[in-house]
Amino acid sequence: MAFNIAAQQSAQYLQPATPPPTPPASGYALPFSAGAYEDRLDDIRRTEYPQLFDSSTLDSGVEPRLKTVFLDHAGSTISSASHIRAVASELLTQIPANPHSRHVESQWTQRRIDHARDRLLEFLGTTAEQYAVVFTANATAAIRLAAEITPLTSDGEFCYTRESHTSIVGVRNLVAERGVKPRPMEFDKIDAVVAPGCGRGTSLLAYTAQCNFSGQRFPLDVADRIAKLYKSDENAAVGHAPWWVLVDAAARAASSPLELNKYKAGPDFVALSMYKIFGAPTGLGALLIRRSSVPYLCPKGYFGGGTVAGLAFDRQWQVYRSDIESRLEDGTLNFQDILSLHHALDAHSRIYGSIHSVASHTQSIVRYALQAMRELRHRNGLPVCEIYGHRDNAQFGPTIAFNVKDRGARHIGYAEVDRLATMTGISLRSGRFCNPGAAQKWLQLSASELMQHSSLGFVCGDDHDLIDGKPVGALRVSFGAMSNEHDIDVLIAFLRQQFCDYSLAKDAVAELSKSPGHAAQSSSSDNSIQARVERVVIYPVKSCHGWTVPPNMSWRITRHGLRYDRSFVIMRENSTVPMQQKQYPKMALIRPRIDEQKSTLVLEAQGYSPLEISLRPEDLRLEATESQICGDRIQAVRVRSDHISSWLSSVLSVSCYLACEPRLLASDTAEPPDGFAGKSFANEAQILVVTHESARQVEKWVAEDSASSANTQMTRISPMQYRPNVIVRSQGVGLPAIKPFEELNWSSVSIGKSKFAVAGPCRRCQMISVDQDSAQKLKEPYATLARRMRVDGKVVFGIYLNLADKHHLTLHDIPGIRSGALIDISSG
């Protein structure tokens, strides 16, 4: 199929805020192999993977509309409908039982477990004569078990290659307890490291069959090469070479036949996860152990139920079971997931024929994607995508790691790209993918840099995607058996629309002023303008609904912002990170109000009695805890109240409690407490300001895009959607008006007699697309802002203010703020 998808075709499958533009015809076709299942793929996707589609369009008689473009198969692939239905049917007609019992159901379950081992080995291209299957919770558990039973000696080594997953790297701590030295290494140095005479003890070599960062594949014949090196009469008496080999095949087994029977020696251990291959079951992994290696395994330490044939309570005596599977599988197996494995294998065979067909298909898909991404260029000829790997004649699986660059070859933050993709309905992965070695290699990050980033509070998975302009992670798209060319077409259209010819150096405000219908910004000689406060809003509980201060009331400003603003947070049990509306949208339905006369906070939610909470710290039963806001650790205290916790947990359907910073409540203090950061539980600064004019401009953009795309999503977007503390608007007719987004150029603001410095723009996330009245997750206004208003690659809206000279003022020097107050604005 040629790479030429029409815009209306994209809209037919997937409806982002604006349908992706038409990718250019590039004249290449998807090189499918004869005999594969591509001619049935559309039907397969509709019938076996209905979760990809809008359910209302599946039986409508027209082409179903995609709900999501799923491009994270290296994370976990998608389970098929026939697999899930077969599991449900079996559970409703049979009684799976604990295999340690002896009744009929137990014996039936045991037979199914034994058969599952044989079928899995057949799928992997080997037999029970060569390998034993030990079921584990996942590939990580399999890797740990392999390390524990390898007969390492203190003069041996644990070697692991650069592309190893974190689960392999973590073995270094485990073996260090046995006095074994860890050695990180490059894969191409293996032969030199394992050569006879280079080591003295028994060592373990671990490597990945397919890098989960770049997709690079590595040969499975390492154990055979080691066996040949040590094949001599002298070493034959020993029975096993001094090097043991562990292969992490979790990423590779989903899209490539392992064909373990091809190898005369073969790896001692192979680790797998079933959900990587079949989508489900998710709680099942396996460690394959080569039968010839079993006699040399290290004796077990811990033993659990079902692993011993004899045991004395009051004497250090136990006899392990003779078969290696029972000896190593502590406790009751996850027998329902093992039964599910049968149906996963059945469905995979019925749908795709064989893993060879899947391999052929996914290789074709990744070549198609690579060519499309490489052809995606800015008008100046520079590439949009910086692709890591897929070169130098190395073999790669269906995984592509990349970052996006602007037209000046500057990196655009991957976290921002990930957010935009999510809003468009594209599911991909961002970060370092639990692969430190490959990330350091491709991103050119040194260990000292990573250690420095950590000392600054940056952690893997946070929003710090660029440090000094350099990416500390990447984006990853990966393909599975059911991926098709249209998935890639939508990805390319998204990248083209959002990033082609985009420049991080572009001034978004200046660009807006040049566009038709927008007058130039104020040309006042003193670069100042007057406006007024339209509304004052506080959020007593972070991420819950806001409370509008009555128009006739002046609200106190303290050194940490508006009084009571974000003084409370809701925390999940056993978590240090406050709950946020973007993960728990129902928080928007909790409506607070302040009763100044009673000095109480009242929380209301439909269907629940109002909850009254004292704002006097001395009235609350408090217990110290810790909270983390945007990477900053903040000391908070738990409000110990079963009634409050029960009310919040019931409303939000999650076990949680209320926490506060009591010093924020005691705001009559003349001086800030020692060690106090000077702000509330707000993310970055004290007060967030948005302008009515900017909000109105976004509303117009959304309406325009909706009209052009037949998008029926509501286009009325209130300034309250941006969760501001202060809404500002132009003073009136005949006076200089605020232009949309000119606030991004303000340097200082005076509200009444209070003076504020502009701390910078507010970086936005998907939370602004949670409707504050219904708690429904929408695409707007974030999707439109992402296309129209990015500064330094970040989506922004509104500005942060900090009180100027707050340390030189007493509390009584700081006046309040009220609706209608005049504002003097200075531009930098």
Short mmCIF file of C-alpha atoms in Angstrom, two decimals, residues 43-432:
data_model
loop_
_atom_site.label_atom_id
_atom_site.label_comp_id
_atom_site.label_asym_id
_atom_site.label_seq_id
_atom_site.Cartn_x
_atom_site.Cartn_y
_atom_site.Cartn_z
CA ASP A 43 -11.02 -8.13 9.75
CA ILE A 44 -8.66 -9.39 12.45
CA ARG A 45 -8.46 -5.93 14.00
CA ARG A 46 -12.23 -5.46 14.01
CA THR A 47 -13.13 -8.88 15.39
CA GLU A 48 -10.19 -9.70 17.65
CA TYR A 49 -9.22 -6.23 18.89
CA PRO A 50 -12.46 -4.26 19.27
CA GLN A 51 -10.84 -2.30 22.12
CA LEU A 52 -8.98 -0.30 19.45
CA PHE A 53 -12.24 1.14 18.13
CA ASP A 54 -15.10 3.36 19.19
CA SER A 55 -17.62 0.69 20.18
CA SER A 56 -20.55 2.66 18.77
CA THR A 57 -19.11 2.34 15.25
CA LEU A 58 -18.21 -1.35 15.24
CA ASP A 59 -21.63 -2.63 14.21
CA SER A 60 -22.79 0.46 12.35
CA GLY A 61 -22.26 -0.96 8.85
CA VAL A 62 -19.52 1.58 8.08
CA GLU A 63 -15.79 1.52 8.63
CA PRO A 64 -15.24 1.60 12.40
CA ARG A 65 -13.51 4.62 13.88
CA LEU A 66 -10.27 4.09 15.77
CA LYS A 67 -10.37 5.09 19.41
CA THR A 68 -6.62 4.84 19.84
CA VAL A 69 -3.54 4.17 17.77
CA PHE A 70 -1.62 1.82 20.02
CA LEU A 71 2.15 1.95 19.49
CA ASP A 72 3.48 0.57 22.77
CA HIS A 73 3.64 -3.16 22.06
CA ALA A 74 7.11 -3.40 23.62
CA GLY A 75 5.45 -2.33 26.86
CA SER A 76 2.61 -4.82 26.48
CA THR A 77 0.75 -6.02 23.46
CA ILE A 78 -3.05 -6.30 23.19
CA SER A 79 -5.04 -9.40 24.16
CA SER A 80 -7.36 -10.85 21.56
CA ALA A 81 -11.11 -11.09 22.03
CA SER A 82 -11.20 -14.83 21.33
CA HIS A 83 -8.54 -15.39 24.01
CA ILE A 84 -10.51 -13.48 26.64
CA ARG A 85 -13.81 -15.14 25.71
CA ALA A 86 -12.24 -18.60 25.87
CA VAL A 87 -10.82 -17.90 29.33
CA ALA A 88 -14.19 -16.66 30.56
CA SER A 89 -15.95 -19.70 29.10
CA GLU A 90 -13.57 -22.14 30.76
CA LEU A 91 -13.87 -20.44 34.14
CA LEU A 92 -17.67 -20.66 33.86
CA THR A 93 -17.71 -24.34 32.91
CA GLN A 94 -14.72 -25.80 34.79
CA ILE A 95 -13.36 -25.54 38.32
CA PRO A 96 -9.65 -24.75 38.29
CA ALA A 97 -8.27 -25.81 41.65
CA ASN A 98 -5.11 -25.78 43.70
CA PRO A 99 -2.88 -28.42 42.07
CA HIS A 100 -1.48 -29.41 45.48
CA SER A 101 -4.75 -31.16 46.32
CA ARG A 102 -5.70 -34.61 45.04
CA HIS A 103 -9.35 -34.31 44.03
CA VAL A 104 -10.61 -34.45 40.45
CA GLU A 105 -10.49 -30.70 39.80
CA SER A 106 -6.99 -30.46 41.24
CA GLN A 107 -5.70 -33.30 39.08
CA TRP A 108 -7.34 -31.78 35.99
CA THR A 109 -5.63 -28.46 36.76
CA GLN A 110 -2.25 -30.16 37.20
CA ARG A 111 -2.58 -31.87 33.82
CA ARG A 112 -3.40 -28.54 32.21
CA ILE A 113 -0.33 -26.98 33.84
CA ASP A 114 1.95 -29.77 32.61
CA HIS A 115 0.51 -29.49 29.12
CA ALA A 116 1.00 -25.70 29.17
CA ARG A 117 4.73 -26.20 29.77
CA ASP A 118 5.00 -28.44 26.72
CA ARG A 119 3.00 -26.08 24.52
CA LEU A 120 5.07 -23.07 25.54
CA LEU A 121 8.27 -24.94 24.72
CA GLU A 122 6.84 -25.88 21.33
CA PHE A 123 6.01 -22.22 20.68
CA LEU A 124 9.63 -21.32 21.52
CA GLY A 125 11.04 -23.95 19.21
CA THR A 126 12.29 -26.51 21.71
CA THR A 127 11.11 -29.48 23.78
CA ALA A 128 10.91 -30.70 27.37
CA GLU A 129 13.91 -32.89 26.65
CA GLN A 130 16.06 -29.78 26.27
CA TYR A 131 14.46 -27.28 28.66
CA ALA A 132 12.40 -27.18 31.84
CA VAL A 133 9.75 -24.47 32.26
CA VAL A 134 9.61 -22.88 35.71
CA PHE A 135 6.66 -20.51 35.98
CA THR A 136 7.30 -17.17 37.70
CA ALA A 137 5.42 -13.92 38.24
CA ASN A 138 7.17 -12.19 35.31
CA ALA A 139 10.47 -11.98 33.45
CA THR A 140 12.03 -9.97 36.29
CA ALA A 141 11.28 -12.74 38.78
CA ALA A 142 12.72 -15.26 36.31
CA ILE A 143 15.95 -13.26 36.01
CA ARG A 144 16.32 -13.03 39.78
CA LEU A 145 15.69 -16.77 40.19
CA ALA A 146 18.32 -17.55 37.56
CA ALA A 147 20.90 -15.46 39.42
CA GLU A 148 20.04 -17.10 42.72
CA ILE A 149 20.54 -20.66 41.46
CA THR A 150 23.64 -20.08 39.31
CA PRO A 151 26.62 -21.71 41.09
CA LEU A 152 28.72 -18.53 41.21
CA THR A 153 31.98 -18.46 43.10
CA SER A 154 33.53 -15.47 44.82
CA ASP A 155 36.37 -15.39 42.31
CA GLY A 156 33.88 -15.33 39.43
CA GLU A 157 32.16 -12.38 37.74
CA PHE A 158 28.71 -11.21 36.81
CA CYS A 159 28.93 -9.68 33.33
CA TYR A 160 26.03 -7.85 31.75
CA THR A 161 25.90 -6.08 28.41
CA ARG A 162 25.10 -2.42 27.81
CA GLU A 163 21.65 -3.01 26.36
CA SER A 164 20.46 -4.94 29.42
CA HIS A 165 17.12 -4.11 31.04
CA THR A 166 17.20 -2.75 34.60
CA SER A 167 16.05 -6.17 35.81
CA ILE A 168 19.37 -7.62 34.65
CA VAL A 169 21.44 -4.71 35.92
CA GLY A 170 19.82 -5.21 39.33
CA VAL A 171 21.39 -8.65 39.60
CA ARG A 172 24.70 -6.95 40.40
CA ASN A 173 23.45 -6.12 43.90
CA LEU A 174 22.22 -9.66 44.41
CA VAL A 175 25.51 -11.32 43.46
CA ALA A 176 27.55 -8.75 45.37
CA GLU A 177 26.21 -10.35 48.55
CA ARG A 178 28.07 -13.50 47.46
CA GLY A 179 31.31 -11.63 46.85
CA VAL A 180 30.94 -11.70 43.06
CA LYS A 181 32.27 -8.73 41.12
CA PRO A 182 29.93 -7.10 38.56
CA ARG A 183 31.29 -6.08 35.16
CA PRO A 184 29.29 -3.99 32.66
CA MET A 185 30.46 -4.57 29.09
CA GLU A 186 29.72 -4.15 25.41
CA PHE A 187 28.24 -7.15 23.61
CA ASP A 188 31.07 -7.30 21.06
CA LYS A 189 33.59 -7.83 23.87
CA ILE A 190 32.01 -11.08 25.04
CA ASP A 191 34.39 -13.45 23.23
CA ALA A 192 37.44 -11.77 24.75
CA VAL A 193 35.97 -11.73 28.26
CA VAL A 194 34.85 -15.38 28.33
CA ALA A 195 37.97 -16.83 26.68
CA PRO A 196 39.82 -19.56 28.60
CA GLY A 197 42.47 -18.13 30.89
CA CYS A 198 40.66 -14.81 31.36
CA GLY A 199 38.91 -15.83 34.57
CA ARG A 200 39.25 -18.32 37.40
CA GLY A 201 35.89 -18.87 39.05
CA THR A 202 32.35 -19.67 37.95
CA SER A 203 30.72 -16.63 36.33
CA LEU A 204 27.39 -15.53 34.90
CA LEU A 205 26.95 -13.68 31.61
CA ALA A 206 23.54 -12.00 31.12
CA TYR A 207 22.35 -10.18 28.05
CA THR A 208 19.14 -9.23 26.28
CA ALA A 209 18.04 -10.86 23.05
CA GLN A 210 16.42 -7.58 21.97
CA CYS A 211 17.11 -4.15 23.41
CA ASN A 212 13.89 -2.63 24.67
CA PHE A 213 15.28 0.88 24.02
CA SER A 214 16.45 0.76 20.40
CA GLY A 215 15.13 -2.65 19.33
CA GLN A 216 18.62 -3.95 18.48
CA ARG A 217 18.78 -7.74 18.43
CA PHE A 218 21.63 -9.94 19.58
CA PRO A 219 22.38 -13.53 18.58
CA LEU A 220 21.28 -16.43 20.75
CA ASP A 221 24.37 -18.55 20.01
CA VAL A 222 26.61 -17.11 22.75
CA ALA A 223 26.33 -20.26 24.86
CA ASP A 224 27.34 -22.36 21.85
CA ARG A 225 30.37 -20.17 21.29
CA ILE A 226 31.39 -20.52 24.93
CA ALA A 227 30.91 -24.31 24.79
CA LYS A 228 33.26 -24.52 21.80
CA LEU A 229 35.90 -22.46 23.58
CA TYR A 230 35.90 -24.87 26.53
CA LYS A 231 35.49 -28.11 24.60
CA SER A 232 38.51 -30.19 25.71
CA ASP A 233 39.14 -33.38 27.59
CA GLU A 234 40.24 -31.47 30.65
CA ASN A 235 37.10 -29.33 30.82
CA ALA A 236 34.79 -32.17 29.81
CA ALA A 237 35.40 -33.73 33.23
CA VAL A 238 34.11 -30.59 34.89
CA GLY A 239 30.75 -30.99 33.10
CA HIS A 240 29.92 -27.33 32.61
CA ALA A 241 31.93 -24.42 31.27
CA PRO A 242 32.89 -21.82 33.91
CA TRP A 243 30.53 -19.36 32.21
CA TRP A 244 26.76 -19.61 32.62
CA VAL A 245 24.51 -17.74 30.19
CA LEU A 246 21.24 -15.96 30.97
CA VAL A 247 19.23 -14.52 28.07
CA ASP A 248 16.42 -12.02 28.62
CA ALA A 249 14.07 -12.84 25.74
CA ALA A 250 11.03 -10.92 27.03
CA ALA A 251 11.14 -8.24 24.32
CA ARG A 252 12.13 -10.52 21.45
CA ALA A 253 9.79 -13.49 21.86
CA ALA A 254 6.71 -11.47 20.85
CA SER A 255 7.92 -10.84 17.30
CA SER A 256 10.58 -13.40 16.51
CA PRO A 257 10.88 -17.19 16.70
CA LEU A 258 13.55 -18.15 19.23
CA GLU A 259 14.07 -21.64 17.75
CA LEU A 260 16.10 -22.79 20.74
CA ASN A 261 16.43 -26.28 19.27
CA LYS A 262 18.96 -24.89 16.76
CA TYR A 263 21.65 -24.54 19.41
CA LYS A 264 23.74 -27.49 20.55
CA ALA A 265 24.53 -25.98 23.92
CA GLY A 266 22.03 -23.15 24.16
CA PRO A 267 21.62 -20.65 26.99
CA ASP A 268 21.40 -22.05 30.51
CA PHE A 269 18.49 -19.71 31.27
CA VAL A 270 15.89 -17.88 29.17
CA ALA A 271 13.54 -15.37 30.82
CA LEU A 272 10.08 -14.52 29.44
CA SER A 273 6.85 -12.64 30.22
CA MET A 274 3.59 -13.90 28.71
CA TYR A 275 1.86 -10.52 28.43
CA LYS A 276 4.66 -9.26 26.19
CA ILE A 277 3.79 -12.01 23.71
CA PHE A 278 0.02 -12.42 24.05
CA GLY A 279 -1.22 -9.35 25.97
CA ALA A 280 -2.45 -11.64 28.75
CA PRO A 281 -2.03 -13.21 31.25
CA THR A 282 -0.17 -10.35 32.95
CA GLY A 283 0.88 -12.18 36.11
CA LEU A 284 2.82 -14.95 34.46
CA GLY A 285 6.43 -15.27 33.42
CA ALA A 286 8.72 -18.23 32.87
CA LEU A 287 12.32 -19.22 33.36
CA LEU A 288 13.52 -21.84 30.90
CA ILE A 289 16.36 -23.90 32.36
CA ARG A 290 18.49 -26.10 30.16
CA ARG A 291 18.15 -29.72 31.35
CA SER A 292 21.86 -30.42 31.02
CA SER A 293 22.58 -27.55 33.44
CA VAL A 294 20.19 -28.74 36.19
CA PRO A 295 22.66 -31.04 38.01
CA TYR A 296 25.05 -28.14 38.60
CA LEU A 297 22.58 -25.60 39.97
CA CYS A 298 23.18 -23.98 43.32
CA PRO A 299 21.09 -25.56 46.13
CA LYS A 300 18.02 -23.57 47.15
CA GLY A 301 17.98 -21.38 50.21
CA TYR A 302 14.38 -20.51 50.89
CA PHE A 303 11.74 -23.11 50.13
CA GLY A 304 7.98 -22.66 49.98
CA GLY A 305 4.90 -24.83 49.92
CA GLY A 306 4.92 -27.60 47.34
CA THR A 307 8.70 -27.61 46.83
CA VAL A 308 9.66 -30.29 49.37
CA ALA A 309 8.97 -34.00 49.46
CA GLY A 310 9.77 -34.30 53.17
CA LEU A 311 10.13 -31.79 56.00
CA ALA A 312 10.64 -31.80 59.78
CA PHE A 313 9.33 -28.95 61.91
CA ASP A 314 11.85 -29.23 64.77
CA ARG A 315 14.96 -30.33 62.91
CA GLN A 316 16.99 -28.75 60.09
CA TRP A 317 15.93 -31.39 57.62
CA GLN A 318 14.04 -31.20 54.36
CA VAL A 319 14.06 -33.14 51.11
CA TYR A 320 13.38 -31.21 47.93
CA ARG A 321 11.20 -32.60 45.19
CA SER A 322 13.12 -34.33 42.44
CA ASP A 323 11.78 -32.46 39.39
CA ILE A 324 13.28 -29.01 38.92
CA GLU A 325 9.94 -27.36 38.20
CA SER A 326 8.36 -28.36 41.52
CA ARG A 327 11.61 -27.68 43.36
CA LEU A 328 11.75 -24.04 42.23
CA GLU A 329 8.08 -23.04 42.07
CA ASP A 330 7.50 -21.87 45.63
CA GLY A 331 3.92 -21.91 46.84
CA THR A 332 0.78 -22.37 44.78
CA LEU A 333 1.23 -21.54 41.13
CA ASN A 334 -0.86 -18.88 39.43
CA PHE A 335 -2.87 -21.71 37.94
CA GLN A 336 -5.65 -19.59 36.45
CA ASP A 337 -3.13 -17.57 34.46
CA ILE A 338 -1.44 -20.78 33.33
CA LEU A 339 -4.81 -22.02 32.08
CA SER A 340 -5.19 -18.68 30.31
CA LEU A 341 -1.88 -19.37 28.56
CA HIS A 342 -3.51 -22.30 26.75
CA HIS A 343 -6.13 -20.00 25.24
CA ALA A 344 -3.49 -17.39 24.40
CA LEU A 345 -1.55 -19.98 22.42
CA ASP A 346 -4.74 -21.21 20.73
CA ALA A 347 -5.80 -17.71 19.72
CA HIS A 348 -2.33 -16.74 18.50
CA SER A 349 -2.13 -19.84 16.30
CA ARG A 350 -5.65 -19.43 14.94
CA ILE A 351 -5.27 -15.71 14.17
CA TYR A 352 -1.69 -15.52 12.89
CA GLY A 353 -0.75 -19.04 11.95
CA SER A 354 2.72 -18.95 13.48
CA ILE A 355 5.27 -16.69 15.10
CA HIS A 356 7.11 -16.72 11.77
CA SER A 357 4.17 -14.89 10.15
CA VAL A 358 4.20 -12.35 12.96
CA ALA A 359 7.95 -11.86 12.49
CA SER A 360 7.51 -11.23 8.78
CA HIS A 361 4.69 -8.78 9.35
CA THR A 362 6.33 -6.77 12.11
CA GLN A 363 9.58 -6.46 10.16
CA SER A 364 7.63 -5.08 7.21
CA ILE A 365 5.82 -2.64 9.49
CA VAL A 366 9.00 -1.34 11.11
CA ARG A 367 10.66 -0.82 7.70
CA TYR A 368 7.61 1.12 6.55
CA ALA A 369 7.71 3.26 9.68
CA LEU A 370 11.44 3.91 9.42
CA GLN A 371 11.20 5.08 5.85
CA ALA A 372 8.27 7.36 6.63
CA MET A 373 10.02 8.86 9.66
CA ARG A 374 13.27 9.39 7.79
CA GLU A 375 11.47 11.18 4.97
CA LEU A 376 9.77 13.54 7.43
CA ARG A 377 11.74 16.77 7.10
CA HIS A 378 11.47 20.47 7.70
CA ARG A 379 11.42 22.76 4.68
CA ASN A 380 15.12 23.46 5.18
CA GLY A 381 15.83 19.76 4.69
CA LEU A 382 16.68 18.93 8.31
CA PRO A 383 15.05 15.80 9.75
CA VAL A 384 12.16 16.03 12.19
CA CYS A 385 13.03 12.73 13.87
CA GLU A 386 16.38 11.75 15.36
CA ILE A 387 16.26 7.95 15.29
CA TYR A 388 18.42 5.89 17.62
CA GLY A 389 19.75 2.69 16.08
CA HIS A 390 18.53 0.91 12.95
CA ARG A 391 21.87 1.36 11.23
CA ASP A 392 25.34 -0.17 10.85
CA ASN A 393 23.90 -3.40 9.42
CA ALA A 394 22.78 -4.54 12.88
CA GLN A 395 19.54 -6.47 13.29
CA PHE A 396 16.61 -4.69 14.90
CA GLY A 397 13.15 -5.68 16.05
CA PRO A 398 9.89 -3.72 15.56
CA THR A 399 10.88 -0.93 17.96
CA ILE A 400 12.00 2.62 17.13
CA ALA A 401 13.40 5.04 19.70
CA PHE A 402 13.61 8.66 18.62
CA ASN A 403 13.41 12.30 19.62
CA VAL A 404 11.86 15.21 17.76
CA LYS A 405 13.85 18.24 16.61
CA ASP A 406 12.70 21.66 15.48
CA ARG A 407 13.77 23.31 12.23
CA GLY A 408 16.89 24.64 13.95
CA ALA A 409 17.95 21.09 15.00
CA ARG A 410 17.04 21.82 18.64
CA HIS A 411 15.46 18.99 20.61
CA ILE A 412 11.80 19.29 21.59
CA GLY A 413 11.02 17.80 25.00
CA TYR A 414 9.80 14.22 24.69
CA ALA A 415 7.36 14.62 27.60
CA GLU A 416 5.62 17.39 25.67
CA VAL A 417 5.46 15.25 22.53
CA ASP A 418 4.05 12.38 24.59
CA ARG A 419 1.30 14.61 26.00
CA LEU A 420 0.36 15.86 22.55
CA ALA A 421 0.29 12.31 21.19
CA THR A 422 -1.98 11.22 24.03
CA MET A 423 -4.39 14.06 23.32
CA THR A 424 -4.43 13.02 19.65
CA GLY A 425 -5.24 9.42 20.52
CA ILE A 426 -1.76 7.97 19.95
CA SER A 427 -0.32 5.73 22.67
CA LEU A 428 3.47 5.60 22.69
CA ARG A 429 6.17 5.46 25.38
CA SER A 430 8.56 8.09 26.67
CA GLY A 431 11.49 8.05 29.08
CA ARG A 432 14.51 5.77 29.29
#
